[in-house]
């Protein structure tokens, strides 16, 4: 069998809404405290979108423009868009086509939407990787973008969930590798649907007759529900498992890693994973303190910041890993 070519990430970019919401701003709304939020999650502040300025698609476009510029390609060079989000602009069509319009693209390239929540970006990256490896496409734009703040229960009832999530976008351009041994070494994707309702927004549900009239009957189901302790319990098992699988498959050990970029679910989860993998502080990238959990946007925002801050150098071994609603989890091992 002919050896497939490798793909690599040629450019990254991110965008976060300008409105900074510190924990103190949530205290009177949700009967919470800065101390509680920091102690349980590590979050100090997050971004909330500006209505009329930010949309899921246009935040993705801001991030995409930066990634395209870094990759040295134009929007019309893109042959496939893969857009990951759990907070699309519309029920349908998906945000991928809106991103294409937002970028002023005229080449009618396909636009695929990925619905895998916190693992969405790595799932999307894996799709891009397969298309580039097989030679079907040379330039794939992968975007993760989320607006959570418009759908959170900002009352004390929703405090267990609403303090965690934030808005933002990240993007990557995936192209054929230029050098032997450089690029996306492997991706690893998993799902376990038996836990679908452990982290969920139930409404509006297609399964209910007259859904538009009836969705208000269960108003609370319009907001995210999370069984936080169960999510935590599974996350701390699945993260190390899927990271180890990526390392094993490529003949590496944890000590060979230059940087681990975990999905920014909760700083306590990242710290647990770091300890379990035996990694020193400088080998794990965290920015949840400033952005909260931005689900599908969290990995590309962190990757883009890590590149911007000089935390990743050419030749570095970088692992991306995520866990979230579904449950779904995933990893990608990159030789930068
Ligand atoms: C969400 C999370 C921080 C909650 O921490 P926890 O220790 O499990 O907290 P619990 O839900 O058991 O609640 C403990 C207490 O804090 C209270 N509480 C919950 N949220 C609160 C908040 N924002 N502020 C203050 N008190 C809060 C609860 O009401 C409860 O009070 P009680 O003991 O009087 O009943 C934690 O479960 C977690 O991080 N889970 C993983 C979440 C995650 O990573 N999600 C994203 C996955 S992609």
PDB file of N, CA and C and ligand atoms in Angstrom, residues 30-33 36-37 40-41 118 156 158-161 163-165 199 226-233 235 263-266 268-269 293 295 323-325, ligand 1:
ATOM      1  N   UNK A  30     -25.591  35.240  40.714  1.00  0.00           N
ATOM      2  CA  UNK A  30     -25.725  33.785  40.863  1.00  0.00           C
ATOM      3  C   UNK A  30     -25.511  33.291  42.276  1.00  0.00           C
ATOM      4  N   UNK A  31     -25.404  34.191  43.227  1.00  0.00           N
ATOM      5  CA  UNK A  31     -25.137  33.772  44.601  1.00  0.00           C
ATOM      6  C   UNK A  31     -23.908  32.852  44.632  1.00  0.00           C
ATOM      7  N   UNK A  32     -22.851  33.339  44.009  1.00  0.00           N
ATOM      8  CA  UNK A  32     -21.607  32.590  43.989  1.00  0.00           C
ATOM      9  C   UNK A  32     -20.509  33.496  44.547  1.00  0.00           C
ATOM     10  N   UNK A  33     -19.271  33.025  44.518  1.00  0.00           N
ATOM     11  CA  UNK A  33     -18.181  33.879  45.000  1.00  0.00           C
ATOM     12  C   UNK A  33     -16.931  33.615  44.179  1.00  0.00           C
ATOM     13  N   UNK A  36     -15.089  30.620  45.561  1.00  0.00           N
ATOM     14  CA  UNK A  36     -15.647  29.317  45.202  1.00  0.00           C
ATOM     15  C   UNK A  36     -15.233  28.963  43.782  1.00  0.00           C
ATOM     16  N   UNK A  37     -15.412  29.912  42.855  1.00  0.00           N
ATOM     17  CA  UNK A  37     -15.139  29.618  41.438  1.00  0.00           C
ATOM     18  C   UNK A  37     -13.655  29.304  41.250  1.00  0.00           C
ATOM     19  N   UNK A  40     -12.675  25.827  42.859  1.00  0.00           N
ATOM     20  CA  UNK A  40     -13.180  24.622  42.184  1.00  0.00           C
ATOM     21  C   UNK A  40     -12.759  24.496  40.720  1.00  0.00           C
ATOM     22  N   UNK A  41     -12.523  25.666  40.059  1.00  0.00           N
ATOM     23  CA  UNK A  41     -12.295  25.599  38.596  1.00  0.00           C
ATOM     24  C   UNK A  41     -11.031  26.309  38.127  1.00  0.00           C
ATOM     25  N   UNK A 118     -16.900  19.639  23.530  1.00  0.00           N
ATOM     26  CA  UNK A 118     -15.525  19.981  23.954  1.00  0.00           C
ATOM     27  C   UNK A 118     -14.476  19.259  23.121  1.00  0.00           C
ATOM     28  N   UNK A 156     -29.125  31.916  40.479  1.00  0.00           N
ATOM     29  CA  UNK A 156     -28.503  30.938  41.379  1.00  0.00           C
ATOM     30  C   UNK A 156     -28.764  29.492  40.951  1.00  0.00           C
ATOM     31  N   UNK A 158     -28.598  28.199  38.073  1.00  0.00           N
ATOM     32  CA  UNK A 158     -27.665  27.741  37.045  1.00  0.00           C
ATOM     33  C   UNK A 158     -26.209  27.883  37.419  1.00  0.00           C
ATOM     34  N   UNK A 159     -25.933  28.260  38.677  1.00  0.00           N
ATOM     35  CA  UNK A 159     -24.561  28.657  39.010  1.00  0.00           C
ATOM     36  C   UNK A 159     -23.520  27.544  38.842  1.00  0.00           C
ATOM     37  N   UNK A 160     -23.943  26.286  39.050  1.00  0.00           N
ATOM     38  CA  UNK A 160     -22.993  25.179  38.959  1.00  0.00           C
ATOM     39  C   UNK A 160     -22.409  25.028  37.563  1.00  0.00           C
ATOM     40  N   UNK A 161     -23.154  25.512  36.555  1.00  0.00           N
ATOM     41  CA  UNK A 161     -22.725  25.386  35.161  1.00  0.00           C
ATOM     42  C   UNK A 161     -22.262  26.741  34.617  1.00  0.00           C
ATOM     43  N   UNK A 163     -20.964  29.492  35.702  1.00  0.00           N
ATOM     44  CA  UNK A 163     -19.703  30.165  36.040  1.00  0.00           C
ATOM     45  C   UNK A 163     -18.550  29.635  35.167  1.00  0.00           C
ATOM     46  N   UNK A 164     -18.762  28.463  34.572  1.00  0.00           N
ATOM     47  CA  UNK A 164     -17.656  27.779  33.876  1.00  0.00           C
ATOM     48  C   UNK A 164     -17.443  28.260  32.443  1.00  0.00           C
ATOM     49  N   UNK A 165     -18.552  28.509  31.732  1.00  0.00           N
ATOM     50  CA  UNK A 165     -18.429  28.664  30.277  1.00  0.00           C
ATOM     51  C   UNK A 165     -18.180  30.099  29.815  1.00  0.00           C
ATOM     52  N   UNK A 199     -24.242  15.832  30.387  1.00  0.00           N
ATOM     53  CA  UNK A 199     -23.881  17.238  30.086  1.00  0.00           C
ATOM     54  C   UNK A 199     -24.627  17.572  28.809  1.00  0.00           C
ATOM     55  N   UNK A 226     -25.472  19.866  33.825  1.00  0.00           N
ATOM     56  CA  UNK A 226     -24.231  19.089  33.941  1.00  0.00           C
ATOM     57  C   UNK A 226     -24.206  18.353  35.270  1.00  0.00           C
ATOM     58  N   UNK A 227     -23.932  17.056  35.192  1.00  0.00           N
ATOM     59  CA  UNK A 227     -23.648  16.291  36.408  1.00  0.00           C
ATOM     60  C   UNK A 227     -22.132  16.438  36.635  1.00  0.00           C
ATOM     61  N   UNK A 228     -21.777  17.545  37.295  1.00  0.00           N
ATOM     62  CA  UNK A 228     -20.376  17.954  37.393  1.00  0.00           C
ATOM     63  C   UNK A 228     -19.455  16.886  37.959  1.00  0.00           C
ATOM     64  N   UNK A 229     -19.923  16.209  39.001  1.00  0.00           N
ATOM     65  CA  UNK A 229     -19.042  15.225  39.640  1.00  0.00           C
ATOM     66  C   UNK A 229     -18.783  14.031  38.730  1.00  0.00           C
ATOM     67  N   UNK A 230     -19.811  13.609  37.994  1.00  0.00           N
ATOM     68  CA  UNK A 230     -19.623  12.473  37.086  1.00  0.00           C
ATOM     69  C   UNK A 230     -18.746  12.864  35.893  1.00  0.00           C
ATOM     70  N   UNK A 231     -18.936  14.090  35.399  1.00  0.00           N
ATOM     71  CA  UNK A 231     -18.081  14.573  34.301  1.00  0.00           C
ATOM     72  C   UNK A 231     -16.629  14.571  34.774  1.00  0.00           C
ATOM     73  N   UNK A 232     -16.406  15.083  35.961  1.00  0.00           N
ATOM     74  CA  UNK A 232     -15.055  15.150  36.533  1.00  0.00           C
ATOM     75  C   UNK A 232     -14.443  13.746  36.618  1.00  0.00           C
ATOM     76  N   UNK A 233     -15.229  12.838  37.164  1.00  0.00           N
ATOM     77  CA  UNK A 233     -14.765  11.456  37.390  1.00  0.00           C
ATOM     78  C   UNK A 233     -14.318  10.783  36.080  1.00  0.00           C
ATOM     79  N   UNK A 235     -13.597  12.429  33.190  1.00  0.00           N
ATOM     80  CA  UNK A 235     -12.561  13.235  32.520  1.00  0.00           C
ATOM     81  C   UNK A 235     -11.167  12.848  33.007  1.00  0.00           C
ATOM     82  N   UNK A 263      -7.848  20.388  26.676  1.00  0.00           N
ATOM     83  CA  UNK A 263      -9.081  21.193  26.615  1.00  0.00           C
ATOM     84  C   UNK A 263      -9.273  21.847  27.980  1.00  0.00           C
ATOM     85  N   UNK A 264      -9.614  23.125  27.966  1.00  0.00           N
ATOM     86  CA  UNK A 264      -9.697  23.880  29.210  1.00  0.00           C
ATOM     87  C   UNK A 264     -11.075  23.671  29.855  1.00  0.00           C
ATOM     88  N   UNK A 265     -11.243  22.497  30.471  1.00  0.00           N
ATOM     89  CA  UNK A 265     -12.519  22.145  31.100  1.00  0.00           C
ATOM     90  C   UNK A 265     -12.586  22.730  32.496  1.00  0.00           C
ATOM     91  N   UNK A 266     -11.488  22.536  33.208  1.00  0.00           N
ATOM     92  CA  UNK A 266     -11.440  22.910  34.615  1.00  0.00           C
ATOM     93  C   UNK A 266      -9.960  22.785  35.010  1.00  0.00           C
ATOM     94  N   UNK A 268      -8.608  22.182  37.711  1.00  0.00           N
ATOM     95  CA  UNK A 268      -8.349  21.032  38.603  1.00  0.00           C
ATOM     96  C   UNK A 268      -8.207  19.741  37.778  1.00  0.00           C
ATOM     97  N   UNK A 269      -8.980  19.627  36.712  1.00  0.00           N
ATOM     98  CA  UNK A 269      -8.861  18.445  35.852  1.00  0.00           C
ATOM     99  C   UNK A 269      -7.493  18.460  35.175  1.00  0.00           C
ATOM    100  N   UNK A 293     -14.253  27.885  30.171  1.00  0.00           N
ATOM    101  CA  UNK A 293     -14.339  26.746  29.253  1.00  0.00           C
ATOM    102  C   UNK A 293     -15.085  27.204  27.993  1.00  0.00           C
ATOM    103  N   UNK A 295     -15.449  25.302  25.275  1.00  0.00           N
ATOM    104  CA  UNK A 295     -15.760  24.027  24.585  1.00  0.00           C
ATOM    105  C   UNK A 295     -14.970  23.856  23.278  1.00  0.00           C
ATOM    106  N   UNK A 323     -11.989  16.253  26.448  1.00  0.00           N
ATOM    107  CA  UNK A 323     -13.061  15.387  26.965  1.00  0.00           C
ATOM    108  C   UNK A 323     -14.282  16.269  27.185  1.00  0.00           C
ATOM    109  N   UNK A 324     -15.460  15.750  26.895  1.00  0.00           N
ATOM    110  CA  UNK A 324     -16.645  16.553  27.177  1.00  0.00           C
ATOM    111  C   UNK A 324     -17.939  15.841  26.864  1.00  0.00           C
ATOM    112  N   UNK A 325     -18.965  16.660  26.689  1.00  0.00           N
ATOM    113  CA  UNK A 325     -20.327  16.175  26.508  1.00  0.00           C
ATOM    114  C   UNK A 325     -20.403  15.107  25.423  1.00  0.00           C
TER     115      UNK A 325
HETATM  116  C1  LIG B   1     -18.761  21.988  38.393  1.00  0.00           C
HETATM  117  C2  LIG B   1     -17.873  21.662  39.576  1.00  0.00           C
HETATM  118  C3  LIG B   1     -16.816  22.736  39.720  1.00  0.00           C
HETATM  119  C4  LIG B   1     -18.744  21.658  40.810  1.00  0.00           C
HETATM  120  O1  LIG B   1     -17.977  21.275  41.927  1.00  0.00           O
HETATM  121  P1  LIG B   1     -18.535  20.194  42.929  1.00  0.00           P
HETATM  122  O2  LIG B   1     -17.568  20.080  44.019  1.00  0.00           O
HETATM  123  O3  LIG B   1     -18.840  18.976  42.118  1.00  0.00           O
HETATM  124  O4  LIG B   1     -19.822  20.919  43.423  1.00  0.00           O
HETATM  125  P2  LIG B   1     -21.288  20.336  43.630  1.00  0.00           P
HETATM  126  O5  LIG B   1     -22.032  20.417  42.343  1.00  0.00           O
HETATM  127  O6  LIG B   1     -21.228  19.014  44.321  1.00  0.00           O
HETATM  128  O7  LIG B   1     -21.833  21.386  44.627  1.00  0.00           O
HETATM  129  C5  LIG B   1     -21.225  21.595  45.900  1.00  0.00           C
HETATM  130  C6  LIG B   1     -21.914  22.745  46.547  1.00  0.00           C
HETATM  131  O8  LIG B   1     -21.525  23.963  45.881  1.00  0.00           O
HETATM  132  C7  LIG B   1     -22.694  24.661  45.481  1.00  0.00           C
HETATM  133  N1  LIG B   1     -22.370  25.351  44.237  1.00  0.00           N
HETATM  134  C8  LIG B   1     -22.448  24.873  42.977  1.00  0.00           C
HETATM  135  N2  LIG B   1     -22.052  25.832  42.123  1.00  0.00           N
HETATM  136  C9  LIG B   1     -21.716  26.910  42.858  1.00  0.00           C
HETATM  137  C10 LIG B   1     -21.224  28.173  42.535  1.00  0.00           C
HETATM  138  N3  LIG B   1     -20.983  28.557  41.268  1.00  0.00           N
HETATM  139  N4  LIG B   1     -20.981  29.028  43.541  1.00  0.00           N
HETATM  140  C11 LIG B   1     -21.195  28.676  44.805  1.00  0.00           C
HETATM  141  N5  LIG B   1     -21.671  27.481  45.170  1.00  0.00           N
HETATM  142  C12 LIG B   1     -21.923  26.605  44.212  1.00  0.00           C
HETATM  143  C13 LIG B   1     -23.753  23.608  45.311  1.00  0.00           C
HETATM  144  O9  LIG B   1     -25.031  24.185  45.400  1.00  0.00           O
HETATM  145  C14 LIG B   1     -23.436  22.694  46.468  1.00  0.00           C
HETATM  146  O10 LIG B   1     -23.947  23.252  47.616  1.00  0.00           O
HETATM  147  P3  LIG B   1     -24.550  22.291  48.812  1.00  0.00           P
HETATM  148  O11 LIG B   1     -23.370  21.454  49.260  1.00  0.00           O
HETATM  149  O12 LIG B   1     -25.012  23.281  49.814  1.00  0.00           O
HETATM  150  O13 LIG B   1     -25.619  21.491  48.151  1.00  0.00           O
HETATM  151  C15 LIG B   1     -17.188  20.280  39.436  1.00  0.00           C
HETATM  152  O14 LIG B   1     -18.135  19.258  39.557  1.00  0.00           O
HETATM  153  C16 LIG B   1     -16.499  20.142  38.130  1.00  0.00           C
HETATM  154  O15 LIG B   1     -15.566  20.863  37.823  1.00  0.00           O
HETATM  155  N6  LIG B   1     -16.905  19.176  37.314  1.00  0.00           N
HETATM  156  C17 LIG B   1     -16.344  19.012  35.981  1.00  0.00           C
HETATM  157  C18 LIG B   1     -16.955  20.037  35.148  1.00  0.00           C
HETATM  158  C19 LIG B   1     -16.348  20.164  33.812  1.00  0.00           C
HETATM  159  O16 LIG B   1     -15.163  20.036  33.662  1.00  0.00           O
HETATM  160  N7  LIG B   1     -17.184  20.426  32.830  1.00  0.00           N
HETATM  161  C20 LIG B   1     -16.767  20.634  31.546  1.00  0.00           C
HETATM  162  C21 LIG B   1     -16.466  19.340  30.913  1.00  0.00           C
HETATM  163  S1  LIG B   1     -16.095  19.619  29.309  1.00  0.00           S
END
